[in-house]
């Protein structure tokens, strides 16, 4: 059973929201004035805004049914009496609007006027239950997400923070909203959850990720050096990765999600959902034997190399830094027996028959010697220039605008071309070294690619978004005022659908367009 089968199930019967344009959000009594943005997210058993069936609601596909009972804890019946006094009582576990006494209902409704105000967490949960139902119901999902984020800001209760964090993760996975996912997992998710979702989003683990894995558990390696020398340990991991995969990441794109055990629980708080369905299983990448075993060997070997380098540093009196890339790589070469085991096991995953397609795996002994002699002779210059290239490339992810990213890619490519000129100017050894390290990279999805070409392609994609895609989308919306978002994809067949979706969200956030919910999609208009 797929871990999202509960969520992507189709609703068997759905009640349309009864709308009345003359109906005001203020109808409980004259003293209660709840904003429309709150009322739109609430559930009602009766009245002009009735949107909840009197029967069970069933969402199912061929695999599983997700059943909501009729007893939605957040749902309001306008027939229930409302008091006129604020009663700051504690509600206890499993609160519901129906169970509140009249003064507690008045307290709850008055709080909904300004949900930033402090109140017993039971009242917050009543409203929150309805937001969860919205997400699972595909109803006002974005607005419900935003409201949950707002509630988390003002109500720092550990139980509420736990459940609401899981709801945001679940919603972001359902909608494949990686911006929300990245924001959520970096708030207060546990390590396994954060790592798994980050890895499946990025399709790789960085040296920092692998370091964090080693730091999180004693099952991989003694944490003495991990804790005492974090920067040095990360640097060594990076070089071990480059040795093994010719890039400073561990590419996991070849791992099928179905081969990863489902042992991370995402828990739904709304108790109107059947109890056995309120815990949804998500994949934990460290439960995959290939990933876990590879990480263990990388950490074990990195630990040994750090130990050797620290011993060396104690013998050197002139403060020479032994933790530089070229010296680390020379130690890795000397530790060839230990690394052979990793290289052999991993080569079956990453290289295999593809090695024949990459010329770096067909070098003669003479060519290897020329490359090695070049790397020793110019170790200081190589380390300095390669570090600049890596840091320039990494910095792109930290920048917040497209223009800044484009300019940073240009800087990275300038450094790349300068280093290439340097290597080529030193003869065959330099040319072989540069080609093998930078022009003939490989991973599980591509047996041979150029680092420079990959960076250039990413830069050009950003330029196309800025100069072609964004103006094209704006022009299309302007010429087709009120166009439905699902129809705009056919009007722009040369732009990938996922790119259009991303850029529409960007245009909306910059107030350049307006999106109005309509018939399961959005009506798009230029904000003039």
PDB file of N, CA and C in Angstrom, residues 239-299:
ATOM      1  N   UNK A 239      36.069  15.177   0.165  1.00  0.00           N
ATOM      2  CA  UNK A 239      37.114  14.613  -0.690  1.00  0.00           C
ATOM      3  C   UNK A 239      36.947  13.115  -0.904  1.00  0.00           C
ATOM      4  N   UNK A 240      36.417  12.424   0.089  1.00  0.00           N
ATOM      5  CA  UNK A 240      36.116  11.005  -0.104  1.00  0.00           C
ATOM      6  C   UNK A 240      35.024  10.855  -1.164  1.00  0.00           C
ATOM      7  N   UNK A 241      34.021  11.712  -1.116  1.00  0.00           N
ATOM      8  CA  UNK A 241      32.955  11.669  -2.116  1.00  0.00           C
ATOM      9  C   UNK A 241      33.510  11.932  -3.514  1.00  0.00           C
ATOM     10  N   UNK A 242      34.399  12.919  -3.621  1.00  0.00           N
ATOM     11  CA  UNK A 242      34.994  13.233  -4.923  1.00  0.00           C
ATOM     12  C   UNK A 242      35.802  12.040  -5.429  1.00  0.00           C
ATOM     13  N   UNK A 243      36.504  11.391  -4.519  1.00  0.00           N
ATOM     14  CA  UNK A 243      37.291  10.206  -4.893  1.00  0.00           C
ATOM     15  C   UNK A 243      36.378   9.102  -5.441  1.00  0.00           C
ATOM     16  N   UNK A 244      35.253   8.908  -4.774  1.00  0.00           N
ATOM     17  CA  UNK A 244      34.367   7.803  -5.139  1.00  0.00           C
ATOM     18  C   UNK A 244      33.482   8.103  -6.339  1.00  0.00           C
ATOM     19  N   UNK A 245      32.920   9.319  -6.357  1.00  0.00           N
ATOM     20  CA  UNK A 245      31.887   9.630  -7.343  1.00  0.00           C
ATOM     21  C   UNK A 245      32.249  10.769  -8.284  1.00  0.00           C
ATOM     22  N   UNK A 246      33.425  11.331  -8.094  1.00  0.00           N
ATOM     23  CA  UNK A 246      33.886  12.450  -8.917  1.00  0.00           C
ATOM     24  C   UNK A 246      33.026  13.706  -8.743  1.00  0.00           C
ATOM     25  N   UNK A 247      32.301  13.775  -7.675  1.00  0.00           N
ATOM     26  CA  UNK A 247      31.567  14.974  -7.291  1.00  0.00           C
ATOM     27  C   UNK A 247      31.375  14.924  -5.782  1.00  0.00           C
ATOM     28  N   UNK A 248      31.167  16.086  -5.173  1.00  0.00           N
ATOM     29  CA  UNK A 248      31.163  16.134  -3.708  1.00  0.00           C
ATOM     30  C   UNK A 248      29.778  15.898  -3.118  1.00  0.00           C
ATOM     31  N   UNK A 249      28.987  15.034  -3.751  1.00  0.00           N
ATOM     32  CA  UNK A 249      27.687  14.633  -3.234  1.00  0.00           C
ATOM     33  C   UNK A 249      27.528  13.127  -3.411  1.00  0.00           C
ATOM     34  N   UNK A 250      26.609  12.560  -2.655  1.00  0.00           N
ATOM     35  CA  UNK A 250      26.237  11.157  -2.807  1.00  0.00           C
ATOM     36  C   UNK A 250      24.879  11.139  -3.497  1.00  0.00           C
ATOM     37  N   UNK A 251      24.877  10.837  -4.774  1.00  0.00           N
ATOM     38  CA  UNK A 251      23.669  10.848  -5.599  1.00  0.00           C
ATOM     39  C   UNK A 251      22.817   9.624  -5.256  1.00  0.00           C
ATOM     40  N   UNK A 252      21.568   9.860  -4.842  1.00  0.00           N
ATOM     41  CA  UNK A 252      20.677   8.741  -4.504  1.00  0.00           C
ATOM     42  C   UNK A 252      19.491   8.669  -5.460  1.00  0.00           C
ATOM     43  N   UNK A 253      19.614   9.308  -6.626  1.00  0.00           N
ATOM     44  CA  UNK A 253      18.485   9.331  -7.559  1.00  0.00           C
ATOM     45  C   UNK A 253      18.163   7.938  -8.103  1.00  0.00           C
ATOM     46  N   UNK A 254      19.106   7.020  -7.976  1.00  0.00           N
ATOM     47  CA  UNK A 254      18.866   5.663  -8.471  1.00  0.00           C
ATOM     48  C   UNK A 254      18.029   4.836  -7.504  1.00  0.00           C
ATOM     49  N   UNK A 255      17.818   5.350  -6.282  1.00  0.00           N
ATOM     50  CA  UNK A 255      17.064   4.601  -5.281  1.00  0.00           C
ATOM     51  C   UNK A 255      15.572   4.806  -5.517  1.00  0.00           C
ATOM     52  N   UNK A 256      14.847   3.705  -5.644  1.00  0.00           N
ATOM     53  CA  UNK A 256      13.398   3.749  -5.827  1.00  0.00           C
ATOM     54  C   UNK A 256      12.737   3.956  -4.466  1.00  0.00           C
ATOM     55  N   UNK A 257      11.766   4.889  -4.407  1.00  0.00           N
ATOM     56  CA  UNK A 257      11.096   5.151  -3.130  1.00  0.00           C
ATOM     57  C   UNK A 257      10.442   3.896  -2.578  1.00  0.00           C
ATOM     58  N   UNK A 258      10.057   2.957  -3.445  1.00  0.00           N
ATOM     59  CA  UNK A 258       9.440   1.716  -2.984  1.00  0.00           C
ATOM     60  C   UNK A 258      10.436   0.792  -2.290  1.00  0.00           C
ATOM     61  N   UNK A 259      11.738   1.085  -2.457  1.00  0.00           N
ATOM     62  CA  UNK A 259      12.765   0.286  -1.789  1.00  0.00           C
ATOM     63  C   UNK A 259      13.179   0.888  -0.452  1.00  0.00           C
ATOM     64  N   UNK A 260      12.478   1.915  -0.030  1.00  0.00           N
ATOM     65  CA  UNK A 260      12.788   2.584   1.231  1.00  0.00           C
ATOM     66  C   UNK A 260      11.681   2.275   2.225  1.00  0.00           C
ATOM     67  N   UNK A 261      12.016   1.739   3.408  1.00  0.00           N
ATOM     68  CA  UNK A 261      10.974   1.374   4.371  1.00  0.00           C
ATOM     69  C   UNK A 261      10.196   2.580   4.867  1.00  0.00           C
ATOM     70  N   UNK A 262       8.914   2.359   5.140  1.00  0.00           N
ATOM     71  CA  UNK A 262       8.043   3.422   5.623  1.00  0.00           C
ATOM     72  C   UNK A 262       7.990   3.368   7.146  1.00  0.00           C
ATOM     73  N   UNK A 263       8.872   4.082   7.808  1.00  0.00           N
ATOM     74  CA  UNK A 263       8.866   4.043   9.271  1.00  0.00           C
ATOM     75  C   UNK A 263       8.982   5.421   9.915  1.00  0.00           C
ATOM     76  N   UNK A 264       8.641   6.479   9.139  1.00  0.00           N
ATOM     77  CA  UNK A 264       8.489   7.807   9.723  1.00  0.00           C
ATOM     78  C   UNK A 264       6.995   8.099   9.789  1.00  0.00           C
ATOM     79  N   UNK A 265       6.495   8.380  10.982  1.00  0.00           N
ATOM     80  CA  UNK A 265       5.068   8.616  11.166  1.00  0.00           C
ATOM     81  C   UNK A 265       4.721  10.092  11.034  1.00  0.00           C
ATOM     82  N   UNK A 266       3.759  10.389  10.167  1.00  0.00           N
ATOM     83  CA  UNK A 266       3.163  11.718  10.089  1.00  0.00           C
ATOM     84  C   UNK A 266       1.767  11.583  10.704  1.00  0.00           C
ATOM     85  N   UNK A 267       1.518  12.302  11.786  1.00  0.00           N
ATOM     86  CA  UNK A 267       0.323  12.058  12.595  1.00  0.00           C
ATOM     87  C   UNK A 267      -0.692  13.183  12.405  1.00  0.00           C
ATOM     88  N   UNK A 268      -1.944  12.779  12.171  1.00  0.00           N
ATOM     89  CA  UNK A 268      -3.061  13.710  12.035  1.00  0.00           C
ATOM     90  C   UNK A 268      -3.756  13.832  13.387  1.00  0.00           C
ATOM     91  N   UNK A 269      -4.033  15.062  13.807  1.00  0.00           N
ATOM     92  CA  UNK A 269      -4.637  15.286  15.125  1.00  0.00           C
ATOM     93  C   UNK A 269      -6.155  15.128  15.109  1.00  0.00           C
ATOM     94  N   UNK A 270      -6.797  15.433  13.990  1.00  0.00           N
ATOM     95  CA  UNK A 270      -8.260  15.463  13.918  1.00  0.00           C
ATOM     96  C   UNK A 270      -8.833  14.067  14.202  1.00  0.00           C
ATOM     97  N   UNK A 271      -9.501  13.935  15.366  1.00  0.00           N
ATOM     98  CA  UNK A 271      -9.957  12.603  15.788  1.00  0.00           C
ATOM     99  C   UNK A 271     -11.279  12.189  15.160  1.00  0.00           C
ATOM    100  N   UNK A 272     -11.798  13.006  14.204  1.00  0.00           N
ATOM    101  CA  UNK A 272     -12.971  12.545  13.457  1.00  0.00           C
ATOM    102  C   UNK A 272     -12.563  11.563  12.367  1.00  0.00           C
ATOM    103  N   UNK A 273     -11.248  11.464  12.131  1.00  0.00           N
ATOM    104  CA  UNK A 273     -10.723  10.479  11.186  1.00  0.00           C
ATOM    105  C   UNK A 273     -10.490   9.179  11.943  1.00  0.00           C
ATOM    106  N   UNK A 274     -10.769   8.054  11.308  1.00  0.00           N
ATOM    107  CA  UNK A 274     -10.577   6.765  11.963  1.00  0.00           C
ATOM    108  C   UNK A 274      -9.185   6.676  12.564  1.00  0.00           C
ATOM    109  N   UNK A 275      -9.098   6.206  13.801  1.00  0.00           N
ATOM    110  CA  UNK A 275      -7.841   6.249  14.559  1.00  0.00           C
ATOM    111  C   UNK A 275      -6.706   5.527  13.855  1.00  0.00           C
ATOM    112  N   UNK A 276      -7.005   4.393  13.201  1.00  0.00           N
ATOM    113  CA  UNK A 276      -5.936   3.626  12.559  1.00  0.00           C
ATOM    114  C   UNK A 276      -5.406   4.307  11.309  1.00  0.00           C
ATOM    115  N   UNK A 277      -6.120   5.323  10.820  1.00  0.00           N
ATOM    116  CA  UNK A 277      -5.677   6.030   9.620  1.00  0.00           C
ATOM    117  C   UNK A 277      -5.031   7.375   9.935  1.00  0.00           C
ATOM    118  N   UNK A 278      -4.953   7.731  11.213  1.00  0.00           N
ATOM    119  CA  UNK A 278      -4.428   9.038  11.582  1.00  0.00           C
ATOM    120  C   UNK A 278      -2.907   9.075  11.605  1.00  0.00           C
ATOM    121  N   UNK A 279      -2.269   7.945  11.497  1.00  0.00           N
ATOM    122  CA  UNK A 279      -0.813   7.896  11.410  1.00  0.00           C
ATOM    123  C   UNK A 279      -0.434   7.411  10.017  1.00  0.00           C
ATOM    124  N   UNK A 280       0.197   8.281   9.228  1.00  0.00           N
ATOM    125  CA  UNK A 280       0.540   7.982   7.843  1.00  0.00           C
ATOM    126  C   UNK A 280       2.033   7.741   7.741  1.00  0.00           C
ATOM    127  N   UNK A 281       2.422   6.655   7.115  1.00  0.00           N
ATOM    128  CA  UNK A 281       3.818   6.269   7.038  1.00  0.00           C
ATOM    129  C   UNK A 281       4.533   6.965   5.881  1.00  0.00           C
ATOM    130  N   UNK A 282       5.724   7.488   6.172  1.00  0.00           N
ATOM    131  CA  UNK A 282       6.568   8.127   5.174  1.00  0.00           C
ATOM    132  C   UNK A 282       7.919   7.402   5.107  1.00  0.00           C
ATOM    133  N   UNK A 283       8.635   7.546   3.985  1.00  0.00           N
ATOM    134  CA  UNK A 283       9.895   6.800   3.831  1.00  0.00           C
ATOM    135  C   UNK A 283      11.040   7.372   4.670  1.00  0.00           C
ATOM    136  N   UNK A 284      11.851   6.474   5.200  1.00  0.00           N
ATOM    137  CA  UNK A 284      13.060   6.840   5.945  1.00  0.00           C
ATOM    138  C   UNK A 284      14.260   6.320   5.167  1.00  0.00           C
ATOM    139  N   UNK A 285      15.030   7.214   4.557  1.00  0.00           N
ATOM    140  CA  UNK A 285      16.099   6.771   3.657  1.00  0.00           C
ATOM    141  C   UNK A 285      17.160   5.942   4.363  1.00  0.00           C
ATOM    142  N   UNK A 286      17.350   6.174   5.663  1.00  0.00           N
ATOM    143  CA  UNK A 286      18.383   5.419   6.371  1.00  0.00           C
ATOM    144  C   UNK A 286      17.956   3.976   6.620  1.00  0.00           C
ATOM    145  N   UNK A 287      16.688   3.661   6.303  1.00  0.00           N
ATOM    146  CA  UNK A 287      16.252   2.276   6.390  1.00  0.00           C
ATOM    147  C   UNK A 287      16.597   1.473   5.148  1.00  0.00           C
ATOM    148  N   UNK A 288      17.072   2.164   4.086  1.00  0.00           N
ATOM    149  CA  UNK A 288      17.494   1.475   2.869  1.00  0.00           C
ATOM    150  C   UNK A 288      18.917   0.946   3.062  1.00  0.00           C
ATOM    151  N   UNK A 289      19.119  -0.341   2.853  1.00  0.00           N
ATOM    152  CA  UNK A 289      20.407  -0.963   3.173  1.00  0.00           C
ATOM    153  C   UNK A 289      21.549  -0.438   2.309  1.00  0.00           C
ATOM    154  N   UNK A 290      21.265  -0.120   1.043  1.00  0.00           N
ATOM    155  CA  UNK A 290      22.324   0.407   0.166  1.00  0.00           C
ATOM    156  C   UNK A 290      22.785   1.776   0.657  1.00  0.00           C
ATOM    157  N   UNK A 291      21.827   2.668   0.908  1.00  0.00           N
ATOM    158  CA  UNK A 291      22.181   4.008   1.369  1.00  0.00           C
ATOM    159  C   UNK A 291      22.868   3.948   2.722  1.00  0.00           C
ATOM    160  N   UNK A 292      22.264   3.210   3.647  1.00  0.00           N
ATOM    161  CA  UNK A 292      22.812   3.142   5.002  1.00  0.00           C
ATOM    162  C   UNK A 292      24.214   2.533   5.005  1.00  0.00           C
ATOM    163  N   UNK A 293      24.405   1.466   4.236  1.00  0.00           N
ATOM    164  CA  UNK A 293      25.724   0.818   4.194  1.00  0.00           C
ATOM    165  C   UNK A 293      26.782   1.701   3.552  1.00  0.00           C
ATOM    166  N   UNK A 294      26.398   2.400   2.493  1.00  0.00           N
ATOM    167  CA  UNK A 294      27.346   3.292   1.816  1.00  0.00           C
ATOM    168  C   UNK A 294      27.761   4.434   2.740  1.00  0.00           C
ATOM    169  N   UNK A 295      26.790   5.026   3.424  1.00  0.00           N
ATOM    170  CA  UNK A 295      27.095   6.127   4.357  1.00  0.00           C
ATOM    171  C   UNK A 295      28.006   5.636   5.474  1.00  0.00           C
ATOM    172  N   UNK A 296      27.746   4.449   5.972  1.00  0.00           N
ATOM    173  CA  UNK A 296      28.579   3.905   7.052  1.00  0.00           C
ATOM    174  C   UNK A 296      30.033   3.767   6.602  1.00  0.00           C
ATOM    175  N   UNK A 297      30.242   3.261   5.405  1.00  0.00           N
ATOM    176  CA  UNK A 297      31.613   3.082   4.912  1.00  0.00           C
ATOM    177  C   UNK A 297      32.292   4.430   4.640  1.00  0.00           C
ATOM    178  N   UNK A 298      31.536   5.389   4.110  1.00  0.00           N
ATOM    179  CA  UNK A 298      32.104   6.724   3.886  1.00  0.00           C
ATOM    180  C   UNK A 298      32.541   7.338   5.213  1.00  0.00           C
ATOM    181  N   UNK A 299      31.700   7.220   6.234  1.00  0.00           N
ATOM    182  CA  UNK A 299      32.033   7.791   7.537  1.00  0.00           C
ATOM    183  C   UNK A 299      33.203   7.069   8.194  1.00  0.00           C
TER     184      UNK A 299
END
